[in-house]
Amino acid sequence: MSAIRHALSTKREDDFAQWYQEVISEAEMAEESGVRGCMVIKPWGYGIWERIQRLMDDMIKAAGVQNCYFPLFIPLSYFAKEAEHVEGFAKEMAVVTHHRLVADGKGGLVPDPEAKLEEPLIVRPTSETVIGAAMARWIQSWRDLPLLTNQWANVVRWEMRTRMFLRTSEFLWQEGHTAHADRDDAMVETLRALEMYRTFAEGPLAMPVIAGEKPENERFPGAVATYSIEAMMQDGKALQAGTSHYLGTGFAKAAGIQYQDKEGTQQYAHTTSWGTSTRMIGGLIMTHGDDDGLRVPPMVAPHQIVILPMLRENDEDEALLAYCEELRGALASQSALGEPVRVLLDKRPGKATQKRWAWVKKGAPLILEIGGRDAAGGQVSMLRRDRLWNDKAKANFIGLAKDDFIARAASEIEDIQSSLYAEARAKRDANITRVSSFDEVVAFFSEDKRYPGWVEVEWARPTGEELEDVIKRLKELKLTMRNTPLDAEPVTGNCIFTGRPAVERIYVARAY
Amino acid sequence: MSAIRHALSTKREDDFAQWYQEVISEAEMAEESGVRGCMVIKPWGYGIWERIQRLMDDMIKAAGVQNCYFPLFIPLSYFAKEAEHVEGFAKEMAVVTHHRLVADGKGGLVPDPEAKLEEPLIVRPTSETVIGAAMARWIQSWRDLPLLTNQWANVVRWEMRTRMFLRTSEFLWQEGHTAHADRDDAMVETLRALEMYRTFAEGPLAMPVIAGEKPENERFPGAVATYSIEAMMQDGKALQAGTSHYLGTGFAKAAGIQYQDKEGTQQYAHTTSWGTSTRMIGGLIMTHGDDDGLRVPPMVAPHQIVILPMLRENDEDEALLAYCEELRGALASQSALGEPVRVLLDKRPGKATQKRWAWVKKGAPLILEIGGRDAAGGQVSMLRRDRLWNDKAKANFIGLAKDDFIARAASEIEDIQSSLYAEARAKRDANITRVSSFDEVVAFFSEDKRYPGWVEVEWARPTGEELEDVIKRLKELKLTMRNTPLDAEPVTGNCIFTGRPAVERIYVARAY
């Protein structure tokens, strides 16, 4: 039965990276575009992104942040103003140098030397600099603060090694940019955004995360402090799924964002920025996928219920379709998880088993198969994607009276949402180990465990050469420090790197 | 009173172009970004775009079209495949030639000569070529057709003269791309999209348009037929507000989009594309704006009702705000035009008259001013933005019992939507004149009318040199042919250009 049971040819335990690519392909999420490092996001993948956008945007607006749109291009001179920022990004950007093509005399086209830009333009890798220039125009007085903006946009970072959704040259994201009168107010916003991301990840994405501060060496270029949410993938690696930065006054000084305070003195604003991207979809796949494909949490599933009529291309099809259409209408008029239920009646031609497996691989939360006998008897046959298999090698379709299913559809959807979270949370928690010496770290990651998980350690937060040494020692084990959880228990021992009394906890892991 | 009455310093009749810029600035829609040809879209402008996106996207999805996302960059070789397409676009594109910067030794940065791309990348001016490449992968058999895709994206066309919303180097749009088995099916889709645009313009935007076919010389580069919706601005000029193209098999041949038909023969698909952009916002401004600023049709207004409490910074404010909050809640729980009513309670500090004028200039459909006495007496004071002034030079606030206003709020909103359309329609219809000779055209546009409007003429649809001559004669009058309406009455006379029997009607106008 295994040929039927496992819809994918690769199992997670055999080759996680290969499994990941296969899920993306088989679930028709995305594909290589033929343009270096850029992907095509296909309808099911883009539909999930649209759900993410809708729900995240509601949270952003509820926080009083207003959406704007800023230019794709950043003049080189803007970009060069903040020294650390340049240093951090200058190696991986797309540079526009010409604004016209001309025939090369050999039947092709080349950039027209007559149309060379006086100043090259950078395709935005992030928009602090160009938004900072707008803030400098918009902010005059303390009355203009806080200024809270966000944009949904595409950005480009020239990546040498790309992986779909996780690291692509072009990706889609939202970037929040805010300006405040002082450090305290800016820090409140930085942590509000972080908490919003934590709530979003653990809510709609059903993906447990640790919210915490990144170590100094992992800060955003130019930031004073960087916070992240970190999720554990099923191969034990960490995925940074969202970041929030307190930028101090560095970007304000570079862009001239000044305001007159209540006493009439000119002050620099304190700015923040925070972002999440299509990378979250990679996290969703590696958190919830199984050996049969993707499982999409209902809150972000484009369709929560897919109805599959088992058409036979005979006279009975009409009655079957009428039954399914009535069912669709009854379900669509219900609410689950605070929104109308999203139902698709998939009438496309095709073999019933092929269509079923297509939706299993795509991870639609609930699949209903309806045959002629079901229609005649007022029944439905229901498959919960989060419980695809019971102990027999047979998909656990459950037969139910149609009205019973309609009555329980919302609670099934809500239960899938919470079950996926609980399953991921249990997996994550079981794979975090507290260790109290560097030797234990070495042993933990040297063991012949394929997917070792994370360790939680205590450290003294060294800086300078000591920090360099920590980074180097970890790098030899292919490890990085992820973050210091905001809600950590107090430290009790010594720093595993320096032996001095520890000041905080930090997670160490392999990472995407 | 005129200093109070006219919120803008420029009247439409004095300098329409200056008035347009002033509305954009005073309504805080957008501003110059400092990046050549690119604008910053501010919250009120972007909020209108979000409404447009939401409503248009619903229509696109209802037609069975699926959203995807395709790369920002197009390799030069893709672009060069369709000859007419290259010819049409090659003069106005942003070209990426490098993927890294390097220090220039003088404290600045320059494109790194070591990081020159082997093949330059074009920043998409439109995506036929890159989507065509995806369609060639996705389409194998007649069963894969029709293939209906759309994307919401930014595109770049290097424009020498830019004007906010109407012609900017970067703009936001949606572009639909579809593939079909044959010409007939593709034409049905081309016209479906055109009709969708007409319905959208005349519905949510309350902007009357003529749906018709563009003359040969105005076709999209590479298209077999181009259709447009054309709106008349208040200065009598035409604005092309959306286009739909039947592309024949030209792009399919360039990209290799082939399918096996039912008989087993390889055939080229017939493709279409159709798009609307942030340009529609320019159309909205020039259709509905008046000498006091913008008027936003309720369907696309981010806030349909703005409640302005007249705060006095004293003890009574609390009761006033409680009253306004209760009113806000009662209004937000209502539906108008098929959606929940969108209400903003604007509690920001500031002088009441300044806040009122800010919302008048922004064009919020309904403004409610609530003072302490209104709150005590259960009253509201209502201003309908579409009827800002009656015959006296005083804004026509109307006092109403709160419950009466709540009861009629939805119908007021709906009435504003239809009134704005009716007003624009009457203006447009009054400014279209049928003429039957070229001399009349000359006379019509030579008259000392500041804003002459359009003429409707009959012509024989000449081609080649004859067409060139028509274009030249019109160009001398700064005129262009706009489109041939799909629902035109039959022709009755001779071509005003050639004197031969006419075959169709066409609109002639000055245009944006």
CSV table of C-alpha atoms in Angstrom, one decimal, chain B residues 1 4 11 13 24 42 56 58 118 130 191 208 293 314 348 350 439 497 502:
chain,number,residue,atom,x,y,z
B,1,MET,CA,-16.4,84.4,1.9
B,4,ILE,CA,-13.2,80.2,3.2
B,11,LYS,CA,-9.8,76.7,-9.6
B,13,GLU,CA,-11.4,76.7,-14.8
B,24,ILE,CA,-3.1,65.7,-4.8
B,42,LYS,CA,0.5,58.6,1.1
B,56,MET,CA,-11.4,44.6,-8.6
B,58,ASP,CA,-13.2,40.2,-6.2
B,118,GLU,CA,26.3,38.2,-18.2
B,130,VAL,CA,8.0,36.2,-18.6
B,191,LEU,CA,-14.1,41.5,-24.1
B,208,PRO,CA,-18.6,57.0,-16.9
B,293,GLY,CA,-10.6,69.4,-3.3
B,314,ASN,CA,-12.4,70.6,29.0
B,348,ARG,CA,-6.8,63.9,16.9
B,350,GLY,CA,-6.6,70.3,16.2
B,439,ASP,CA,-13.7,71.2,-41.0
B,497,PHE,CA,-11.0,61.9,-43.5
B,502,ALA,CA,-17.8,55.3,-43.2
